[in-house]
Amino acid sequence: MSQILTVSPDFNTKYLAGWFILNNWLQHALETSIRLEVFDDFERQRDAIRDGKVDLIYANPYDAAWLVRERGYRAVAKPRSKCDETVVATSAQGPVERVEDLSPGITVATTDDPDVHMMGMIMLEPADLGAANVTLKRCENYVLVAKELMRGHAAAGFFLADTYNELSPMIRSKLRVLVESQINVIHHLFLVSPAMGEQAVAVHDALTGLAQSDKGRSVLDDIGIPGWDDVSEEDVEFMIDLMDTLV
Amino acid sequence: MNDIQACDVEGEATRHTLTFCDGSTRTVHVVDREVPFPEGKLIVSRTDPEGIITHVNRSFVFMSGYAEDELVGQPHHILRHPEMPAVAFKGLWDTVGAGEKWHGYVKNLRKDGAYYWVYATVVPNLRGGKLVGYTSVRRKPSRRKIEEAAALYRTLT
C-alpha cells in the first residue's frame, strides 16, 4: 500500500508537475511507494487527514498548527526564505487609499486559504471591520478575488502575497495594495504523520539534501522552493503559539 | 531597568513614579506624542514565566525605542505607561496564570517618553504540559477602540 503525500491546496498550480517529481524523489530516497494526492479544497484535505489517509504533507501554517498540536504530526523541514504574507487590495479605480477608508457593510473577496483569510481579517481591524460587519465573498482562487475587485463587486480582497506578485501586470495595474503583512515568522511546514514517525529523519535528509546536487536543485526549481531548512521543535512551537494569538 | 530622565525625552515632559507589583519603582518622564503602529506588522515578544523578556522581534525593538540588548533580560513592565491602570495588568496575569488567552488594548511607553497603542494578545507557552513562558503579539488597533480604552483607563487610574 502506498503512503500518501499531499500539498496544502494553496500551492501554485504551475508547480503541480514539480510536486509529482518531488514525490518520485521521495519514493527513491525512502525506498517506499508514495502517491501524491492533490486536494482542491481545504476541507476535503482535512477530512482525509482525520481519516488517517495523509502520511506526508506540505502544510500551510494554520493547518500545521492543528496537525502538530492535535494530530501528532512532526515537522521535518521548512521552505527556505518563504514566509506566508498577506496582501489586502482594492480596485485601483476606487476611492479607497488606506484600510481605514473602508466602511462597515462592505463585501470582502477571499478564498478558503485559512491563514491568508485570518491575516486579512486582522488587517481590517484598524477600520473596525470584522466578521460581524462585512460580507464575505468566497472565491475559488486569487484570480477570481482580483476579478471581484476589478468588477466593483468587492471593496477589498485578500491574497497570498507570493500569488499576488505573480498576477499578470495587467491585473495588478487595476488593483491597489492597501497593506501587506510583514510578519516574517509564519511559514509552511513539511510534516510527517505519527505513523511515519520512524522515517522522519529519512524524509528530512531527502528534502534538505535536494540542494546538494544538480538534479535535486532542478526538483527545487520545479516546486518553486529555493531549498529546505532544518526546523527545530521549538521553532514550530513558537510559530504555533504565535498563530494561537491570532485566532 | 533605568529610569527615563527628562534629558532622555524631547518636548514638554511630565514626571511620574511607577510602582510595580513586585514593589519596585521607576521614575519616567513622558511626552504627549503618539508613534503610529507600523502597517502590516506584528510586535512579538516572549517572556519567561516571571515576565522577564527572552525574545523580541524587530518591530518590538523599533517601536519601543530600545536596543534589543536593553530589552532582553528586563521585566516586561519596562513598557508600562503611567496612564495604564494596574488593574488591567492584574487581569492579564490572572488570565494567563489560569492558562487562558488574554486580549486587551494597551498604551505602551517608549524609551523616548512617547507612546504607542496596541491590541495585545498573550498566550501561555506550554511544553509537555509545563509552563515555560508567555508569547505576546500586538497588532494595530482601530482609533475608535483606542479612544474607548483611553476613556475607560482614565476612570481606573
Tab-separated table of C-alpha atoms in Angstrom:
chain	number	residue	atom	x	y	z
A	1	MET	CA	0.000	0.000	0.000
A	2	SER	CA	1.288	3.467	-0.876
A	3	GLN	CA	1.952	6.262	1.568
A	4	ILE	CA	0.090	9.451	0.697
A	5	LEU	CA	1.817	12.779	0.120
A	6	THR	CA	-0.299	15.887	-0.180
A	7	VAL	CA	0.199	19.620	-0.518
A	8	SER	CA	-1.761	22.464	1.018
A	9	PRO	CA	-4.395	23.454	-1.577
A	10	ASP	CA	-2.983	26.998	-1.609
A	11	PHE	CA	0.010	25.841	-3.663
A	12	ASN	CA	0.539	27.474	-7.031
A	13	THR	CA	-0.781	25.042	-9.644
A	14	LYS	CA	2.026	25.932	-12.025
A	15	TYR	CA	4.194	23.780	-9.739
A	16	LEU	CA	1.879	20.755	-9.876
A	17	ALA	CA	4.220	18.755	-12.114
A	18	GLY	CA	7.067	19.618	-9.772
A	19	TRP	CA	5.292	18.073	-6.819
A	20	PHE	CA	4.934	14.832	-8.780
A	21	ILE	CA	8.677	14.973	-9.415
A	22	LEU	CA	9.357	15.545	-5.716
A	23	ASN	CA	7.060	12.620	-4.975
A	24	ASN	CA	9.257	10.411	-7.174
A	25	TRP	CA	12.387	11.748	-5.476
A	26	LEU	CA	10.993	10.838	-2.055
A	27	GLN	CA	9.980	7.388	-3.253
A	28	HIS	CA	13.541	6.657	-4.320
A	29	ALA	CA	15.059	8.174	-1.185
A	30	LEU	CA	12.758	6.339	1.201
A	31	GLU	CA	12.548	3.169	-0.908
A	32	THR	CA	8.825	3.052	-0.412
A	33	SER	CA	5.760	3.617	-2.512
A	34	ILE	CA	4.372	7.150	-2.181
A	35	ARG	CA	1.416	8.597	-4.065
A	36	LEU	CA	0.786	12.321	-4.458
A	37	GLU	CA	-2.834	13.207	-3.845
A	38	VAL	CA	-3.904	16.762	-4.560
A	39	PHE	CA	-6.994	18.228	-2.956
A	40	ASP	CA	-8.678	21.242	-4.453
A	41	ASP	CA	-10.188	22.414	-1.200
A	42	PHE	CA	-9.004	22.593	2.377
A	43	GLU	CA	-11.935	20.813	3.998
A	44	ARG	CA	-11.624	17.720	1.819
A	45	GLN	CA	-7.957	17.584	2.676
A	46	ARG	CA	-8.748	17.880	6.398
A	47	ASP	CA	-11.290	15.057	6.080
A	48	ALA	CA	-8.565	12.854	4.584
A	49	ILE	CA	-6.250	13.766	7.463
A	50	ARG	CA	-8.930	12.944	10.025
A	51	ASP	CA	-9.412	9.596	8.277
A	52	GLY	CA	-5.692	8.870	8.707
A	53	LYS	CA	-5.066	8.913	4.964
A	54	VAL	CA	-2.257	11.513	4.863
A	55	ASP	CA	1.303	10.468	5.689
A	56	LEU	CA	3.316	13.407	4.343
A	57	ILE	CA	2.058	16.942	3.909
A	58	TYR	CA	3.377	20.312	2.892
A	59	ALA	CA	1.022	22.220	5.170
A	60	ASN	CA	0.049	25.853	5.436
A	61	PRO	CA	0.750	27.411	8.861
A	62	TYR	CA	-2.862	27.322	10.014
A	63	ASP	CA	-3.269	23.623	9.321
A	64	ALA	CA	0.260	22.883	10.549
A	65	ALA	CA	-0.715	24.180	13.990
A	66	TRP	CA	-3.649	21.777	14.089
A	67	LEU	CA	-1.618	18.875	12.702
A	68	VAL	CA	1.220	19.261	15.215
A	69	ARG	CA	-0.777	20.066	18.348
A	70	GLU	CA	-3.802	17.870	17.797
A	71	ARG	CA	-2.844	15.164	15.330
A	72	GLY	CA	0.708	14.434	16.445
A	73	TYR	CA	2.392	15.260	13.124
A	74	ARG	CA	6.080	16.161	13.235
A	75	ALA	CA	7.717	18.997	11.302
A	76	VAL	CA	10.839	17.905	9.446
A	77	ALA	CA	11.665	20.922	7.276
A	78	LYS	CA	10.589	24.426	6.345
A	79	PRO	CA	10.921	26.164	2.983
A	80	ARG	CA	13.936	28.473	2.763
A	81	SER	CA	13.199	32.206	2.506
A	82	LYS	CA	9.472	31.701	2.029
A	83	CYS	CA	7.146	33.231	4.582
A	84	ASP	CA	3.390	33.422	4.282
A	85	GLU	CA	2.423	37.052	3.951
A	86	THR	CA	-0.950	38.515	3.061
A	87	VAL	CA	-1.958	41.392	0.802
A	88	VAL	CA	-5.170	43.355	1.240
A	89	ALA	CA	-6.006	45.079	-2.032
A	90	THR	CA	-8.788	47.115	-3.568
A	91	SER	CA	-9.669	48.385	-7.036
A	92	ALA	CA	-7.218	50.966	-8.350
A	93	GLN	CA	-10.237	52.834	-9.791
A	94	GLY	CA	-11.951	53.183	-6.421
A	95	PRO	CA	-11.660	55.876	-3.770
A	96	VAL	CA	-10.096	53.704	-1.064
A	97	GLU	CA	-6.484	54.664	-0.365
A	98	ARG	CA	-5.943	53.018	3.021
A	99	VAL	CA	-7.569	50.358	5.173
A	100	GLU	CA	-9.161	52.994	7.407
A	101	ASP	CA	-11.137	54.272	4.377
A	102	LEU	CA	-13.117	51.005	4.283
A	103	SER	CA	-16.554	51.148	5.905
A	104	PRO	CA	-18.795	48.623	7.675
A	105	GLY	CA	-21.079	46.733	5.305
A	106	ILE	CA	-18.522	46.245	2.546
A	107	THR	CA	-18.054	42.990	0.662
A	108	VAL	CA	-14.664	41.320	1.034
A	109	ALA	CA	-13.444	38.813	-1.543
A	110	THR	CA	-11.475	35.968	-0.005
A	111	THR	CA	-10.559	32.333	-0.519
A	112	ASP	CA	-10.750	29.393	1.851
A	113	ASP	CA	-6.988	29.695	2.434
A	114	PRO	CA	-7.150	29.820	6.238
A	115	ASP	CA	-4.015	31.744	7.168
A	116	VAL	CA	-4.448	34.339	4.424
A	117	HIS	CA	-8.070	34.852	5.406
A	118	MET	CA	-7.128	35.154	9.082
A	119	MET	CA	-4.377	37.703	8.417
A	120	GLY	CA	-6.582	39.614	6.001
A	121	MET	CA	-9.302	39.969	8.623
A	122	ILE	CA	-6.724	41.102	11.193
A	123	MET	CA	-5.501	43.786	8.820
A	124	LEU	CA	-9.073	45.114	8.514
A	125	GLU	CA	-9.340	45.637	12.278
A	126	PRO	CA	-7.922	49.192	12.209
A	127	ALA	CA	-11.067	50.112	10.221
A	128	ASP	CA	-13.272	48.478	12.881
A	129	LEU	CA	-14.187	45.774	10.402
A	130	GLY	CA	-14.742	42.165	11.387
A	131	ALA	CA	-16.864	39.120	10.656
A	132	ALA	CA	-19.934	40.840	12.080
A	133	ASN	CA	-19.959	43.835	9.743
A	134	VAL	CA	-18.548	42.650	6.408
A	135	THR	CA	-19.992	40.296	3.813
A	136	LEU	CA	-17.548	37.630	2.668
A	137	LYS	CA	-17.493	36.546	-0.941
A	138	ARG	CA	-15.686	33.205	-1.126
A	139	CYS	CA	-13.714	32.703	-4.335
A	140	GLU	CA	-12.064	29.538	-5.613
A	141	ASN	CA	-8.761	31.222	-6.333
A	142	TYR	CA	-6.919	34.521	-6.216
A	143	VAL	CA	-7.569	35.428	-9.840
A	144	LEU	CA	-11.274	35.351	-9.028
A	145	VAL	CA	-10.613	37.545	-5.982
A	146	ALA	CA	-8.944	40.047	-8.309
A	147	LYS	CA	-11.904	39.894	-10.698
A	148	GLU	CA	-14.338	40.659	-7.867
A	149	LEU	CA	-12.326	43.792	-7.100
A	150	MET	CA	-11.957	44.877	-10.728
A	151	ARG	CA	-15.702	44.466	-11.357
A	152	GLY	CA	-16.503	46.507	-8.264
A	153	HIS	CA	-18.273	43.575	-6.627
A	154	ALA	CA	-15.988	43.704	-3.581
A	155	ALA	CA	-14.335	46.651	-1.843
A	156	ALA	CA	-11.367	44.657	-0.553
A	157	GLY	CA	-9.778	41.307	-1.286
A	158	PHE	CA	-7.235	39.060	0.402
A	159	PHE	CA	-4.298	37.489	-1.437
A	160	LEU	CA	-1.341	35.325	-0.544
A	161	ALA	CA	1.441	37.845	-1.195
A	162	ASP	CA	3.513	35.466	-3.339
A	163	THR	CA	0.490	34.786	-5.502
A	164	TYR	CA	-0.436	38.460	-5.731
A	165	ASN	CA	3.032	39.222	-7.014
A	166	GLU	CA	2.618	36.554	-9.698
A	167	LEU	CA	-0.632	38.001	-11.043
A	168	SER	CA	-0.217	39.471	-14.508
A	169	PRO	CA	0.982	43.080	-14.697
A	170	MET	CA	-2.318	43.949	-16.361
A	171	ILE	CA	-4.342	42.639	-13.402
A	172	ARG	CA	-2.060	44.218	-10.832
A	173	SER	CA	-2.297	47.565	-12.596
A	174	LYS	CA	-6.028	47.524	-11.879
A	175	LEU	CA	-5.538	46.861	-8.176
A	176	ARG	CA	-4.200	48.923	-5.303
A	177	VAL	CA	-2.419	47.335	-2.341
A	178	LEU	CA	-3.775	48.766	0.896
A	179	VAL	CA	-1.487	46.829	3.215
A	180	GLU	CA	0.864	43.855	3.075
A	181	SER	CA	1.752	41.890	6.175
A	182	GLN	CA	5.401	41.731	7.224
A	183	ILE	CA	5.351	39.063	9.888
A	184	ASN	CA	8.362	37.058	8.693
A	185	VAL	CA	7.910	34.081	11.019
A	186	ILE	CA	4.791	32.363	9.683
A	187	HIS	CA	5.548	29.801	7.024
A	188	HIS	CA	4.536	26.438	5.591
A	189	LEU	CA	5.989	23.237	7.059
A	190	PHE	CA	6.704	19.787	5.718
A	191	LEU	CA	5.173	17.329	8.174
A	192	VAL	CA	5.168	13.572	8.648
A	193	SER	CA	2.330	11.687	10.290
A	194	PRO	CA	2.769	9.779	13.556
A	195	ALA	CA	2.509	6.555	11.528
A	196	MET	CA	5.576	7.592	9.540
A	197	GLY	CA	7.489	8.877	12.552
A	198	GLU	CA	10.295	6.337	12.140
A	199	GLN	CA	11.016	7.743	8.697
A	200	ALA	CA	11.047	11.390	9.775
A	201	VAL	CA	14.834	11.617	9.672
A	202	ALA	CA	14.955	9.998	6.233
A	203	VAL	CA	12.346	12.450	4.933
A	204	HIS	CA	14.292	15.361	6.417
A	205	ASP	CA	17.535	14.144	4.838
A	206	ALA	CA	15.873	13.622	1.460
A	207	LEU	CA	14.444	17.163	1.465
A	208	THR	CA	17.468	19.031	2.806
A	209	GLY	CA	19.729	17.008	0.506
A	210	LEU	CA	17.968	18.270	-2.606
A	211	ALA	CA	20.119	21.380	-2.773
A	212	GLN	CA	23.302	19.303	-2.898
A	213	SER	CA	23.000	18.038	-6.474
A	214	ASP	CA	22.089	19.475	-9.847
A	215	LYS	CA	19.214	17.042	-10.137
A	216	GLY	CA	17.962	17.955	-6.679
A	217	ARG	CA	18.200	21.680	-7.399
A	218	SER	CA	16.175	21.084	-10.532
A	219	VAL	CA	13.461	19.482	-8.382
A	220	LEU	CA	13.509	22.541	-6.111
A	221	ASP	CA	13.074	24.794	-9.146
A	222	ASP	CA	10.150	22.655	-10.232
A	223	ILE	CA	8.303	23.230	-6.949
A	224	GLY	CA	9.289	26.895	-6.629
A	225	ILE	CA	11.100	26.445	-3.321
A	226	PRO	CA	14.758	27.532	-3.073
A	227	GLY	CA	15.634	24.873	-0.528
A	228	TRP	CA	14.575	23.170	2.667
A	229	ASP	CA	15.898	24.199	6.067
A	230	ASP	CA	16.008	22.398	9.384
A	231	VAL	CA	13.247	23.305	11.761
A	232	SER	CA	13.525	22.727	15.488
A	233	GLU	CA	10.664	21.596	17.659
A	234	GLU	CA	10.873	24.929	19.486
A	235	ASP	CA	10.705	26.889	16.184
A	236	VAL	CA	7.495	25.071	15.384
A	237	GLU	CA	6.034	25.522	18.859
A	238	PHE	CA	6.846	29.247	18.724
A	239	MET	CA	5.109	29.631	15.375
A	240	ILE	CA	2.084	27.774	16.700
A	241	ASP	CA	1.975	29.930	19.854
A	242	LEU	CA	2.097	32.974	17.609
A	243	MET	CA	-0.712	31.611	15.426
A	244	ASP	CA	-2.677	30.937	18.609
A	245	THR	CA	-2.585	34.640	19.479
A	246	LEU	CA	-4.118	35.465	16.109
A	247	VAL	CA	-7.124	33.122	16.032
B	1	MET	CA	15.830	48.892	34.441
B	2	ASN	CA	16.812	52.528	34.106
B	3	ASP	CA	14.569	55.488	34.754
B	4	ILE	CA	13.510	57.673	31.836
B	5	GLN	CA	15.091	61.012	32.665
B	6	ALA	CA	13.946	64.412	31.427
B	7	CYS	CA	17.080	64.551	29.292
B	8	ASP	CA	16.022	61.305	27.531
B	9	VAL	CA	12.876	62.867	26.056
B	10	GLU	CA	12.187	65.667	23.606
B	11	GLY	CA	9.490	68.207	24.351
B	12	GLU	CA	7.494	69.125	27.392
B	13	ALA	CA	7.527	66.130	29.704
B	14	THR	CA	5.625	65.155	32.812
B	15	ARG	CA	7.300	63.157	35.572
B	16	HIS	CA	5.737	60.048	37.109
B	17	THR	CA	6.830	57.398	39.571
B	18	LEU	CA	5.542	53.939	38.749
B	19	THR	CA	5.220	51.226	41.377
B	20	PHE	CA	5.137	47.663	40.053
B	21	CYS	CA	3.542	44.584	41.532
B	22	ASP	CA	6.922	43.330	42.766
B	23	GLY	CA	7.280	46.509	44.845
B	24	SER	CA	9.954	48.060	42.650
B	25	THR	CA	9.601	51.616	41.402
B	26	ARG	CA	10.653	53.552	38.325
B	27	THR	CA	10.650	57.255	37.564
B	28	VAL	CA	9.692	58.117	33.998
B	29	HIS	CA	9.269	61.311	32.008
B	30	VAL	CA	6.583	61.097	29.349
B	31	VAL	CA	5.574	63.303	26.444
B	32	ASP	CA	2.216	63.539	24.726
B	33	ARG	CA	3.396	62.197	21.385
B	34	GLU	CA	1.938	59.108	19.726
B	35	VAL	CA	4.037	56.961	17.404
B	36	PRO	CA	1.837	55.240	14.796
B	37	PHE	CA	1.735	51.455	14.720
B	38	PRO	CA	3.706	50.149	11.713
B	39	GLU	CA	1.404	48.999	8.906
B	40	GLY	CA	1.162	45.254	8.325
B	41	LYS	CA	3.461	44.320	11.180
B	42	LEU	CA	3.089	42.406	14.394
B	43	ILE	CA	5.054	43.243	17.515
B	44	VAL	CA	6.161	39.983	19.113
B	45	SER	CA	7.869	39.141	22.367
B	46	ARG	CA	8.321	36.185	24.643
B	47	THR	CA	8.947	36.122	28.353
B	48	ASP	CA	9.811	33.517	30.931
B	49	PRO	CA	7.125	32.563	33.473
B	50	GLU	CA	8.134	35.523	35.666
B	51	GLY	CA	7.591	38.061	32.870
B	52	ILE	CA	11.258	38.592	32.038
B	53	ILE	CA	11.761	39.263	28.318
B	54	THR	CA	13.571	36.449	26.490
B	55	HIS	CA	12.873	37.343	22.838
B	56	VAL	CA	11.762	40.393	20.878
B	57	ASN	CA	11.239	40.817	17.153
B	58	ARG	CA	12.462	43.744	15.084
B	59	SER	CA	9.118	45.532	15.239
B	60	PHE	CA	9.232	45.355	19.040
B	61	VAL	CA	12.707	46.872	19.083
B	62	PHE	CA	11.762	49.567	16.582
B	63	MET	CA	8.598	50.630	18.363
B	64	SER	CA	9.991	50.511	21.895
B	65	GLY	CA	12.960	52.721	21.063
B	66	TYR	CA	15.310	50.442	22.999
B	67	ALA	CA	18.115	48.308	21.611
B	68	GLU	CA	17.487	44.575	21.736
B	69	ASP	CA	20.105	44.051	24.437
B	70	GLU	CA	18.416	46.721	26.560
B	71	LEU	CA	15.193	44.689	26.431
B	72	VAL	CA	16.175	41.035	26.813
B	73	GLY	CA	16.541	40.228	30.495
B	74	GLN	CA	14.310	43.108	31.593
B	75	PRO	CA	10.811	42.753	33.064
B	76	HIS	CA	8.063	43.305	30.536
B	77	HIS	CA	6.827	46.302	32.517
B	78	ILE	CA	9.720	48.269	31.009
B	79	LEU	CA	6.952	49.384	28.594
B	80	ARG	CA	4.490	50.383	31.307
B	81	HIS	CA	2.920	53.775	30.657
B	82	PRO	CA	1.717	55.737	33.698
B	83	GLU	CA	-1.752	56.079	32.162
B	84	MET	CA	-2.244	52.299	32.171
B	85	PRO	CA	-4.192	51.200	35.258
B	86	ALA	CA	-2.636	48.477	37.392
B	87	VAL	CA	-5.923	46.580	37.319
B	88	ALA	CA	-5.525	45.967	33.572
B	89	PHE	CA	-2.284	44.104	34.155
B	90	LYS	CA	-3.728	42.230	37.123
B	91	GLY	CA	-6.418	40.982	34.735
B	92	LEU	CA	-3.732	39.953	32.271
B	93	TRP	CA	-1.700	37.981	34.797
B	94	ASP	CA	-4.770	36.415	36.415
B	95	THR	CA	-5.964	35.268	32.967
B	96	VAL	CA	-2.718	33.837	31.628
B	97	GLY	CA	-1.906	32.413	35.068
B	98	ALA	CA	-5.092	30.372	34.742
B	99	GLY	CA	-3.801	29.080	31.401
B	100	GLU	CA	-6.121	31.237	29.301
B	101	LYS	CA	-5.528	33.641	26.425
B	102	TRP	CA	-5.706	37.380	27.245
B	103	HIS	CA	-6.635	40.237	24.915
B	104	GLY	CA	-6.578	43.931	25.613
B	105	TYR	CA	-5.752	47.425	24.440
B	106	VAL	CA	-2.512	48.758	25.878
B	107	LYS	CA	-0.786	52.131	25.812
B	108	ASN	CA	2.931	51.404	25.821
B	109	LEU	CA	5.734	53.737	26.844
B	110	ARG	CA	8.756	54.164	24.614
B	111	LYS	CA	12.287	54.859	25.744
B	112	ASP	CA	11.968	58.417	24.427
B	113	GLY	CA	8.875	59.089	26.565
B	114	ALA	CA	6.439	58.904	23.642
B	115	TYR	CA	3.746	56.211	23.419
B	116	TYR	CA	2.037	53.777	21.053
B	117	TRP	CA	-1.236	51.913	21.315
B	118	VAL	CA	-1.559	48.199	20.583
B	119	TYR	CA	-4.135	45.473	20.646
B	120	ALA	CA	-2.269	42.805	22.576
B	121	THR	CA	-2.834	39.074	22.903
B	122	VAL	CA	-0.897	36.964	25.387
B	123	VAL	CA	-0.853	33.173	25.472
B	124	PRO	CA	0.858	30.811	27.894
B	125	ASN	CA	3.565	28.650	26.283
B	126	LEU	CA	3.206	25.036	27.342
B	127	ARG	CA	5.810	22.399	26.532
B	128	GLY	CA	4.972	18.882	27.603
B	129	GLY	CA	2.247	20.315	29.816
B	130	LYS	CA	4.706	22.581	31.636
B	131	LEU	CA	4.549	26.395	31.534
B	132	VAL	CA	7.780	27.734	30.049
B	133	GLY	CA	6.750	31.337	29.387
B	134	TYR	CA	4.383	33.586	27.524
B	135	THR	CA	4.127	34.849	23.955
B	136	SER	CA	2.679	38.296	23.378
B	137	VAL	CA	1.648	39.582	19.956
B	138	ARG	CA	0.452	43.144	19.363
B	139	ARG	CA	-1.391	44.373	16.320
B	140	LYS	CA	-2.780	47.659	15.089
B	141	PRO	CA	-5.953	48.755	16.890
B	142	SER	CA	-8.676	50.960	15.473
B	143	ARG	CA	-8.814	54.606	16.538
B	144	ARG	CA	-12.291	54.072	17.982
B	145	LYS	CA	-11.070	51.205	20.172
B	146	ILE	CA	-8.133	53.305	21.353
B	147	GLU	CA	-10.440	56.142	22.359
B	148	GLU	CA	-12.763	53.756	24.202
B	149	ALA	CA	-9.857	52.156	26.057
B	150	ALA	CA	-8.302	55.520	26.937
B	151	ALA	CA	-11.625	56.744	28.346
B	152	LEU	CA	-12.012	53.578	30.416
B	153	TYR	CA	-8.451	53.685	31.730
B	154	ARG	CA	-8.871	57.291	32.856
B	155	THR	CA	-11.573	56.069	35.233
B	156	LEU	CA	-9.320	53.338	36.632
B	157	THR	CA	-6.028	55.140	37.279
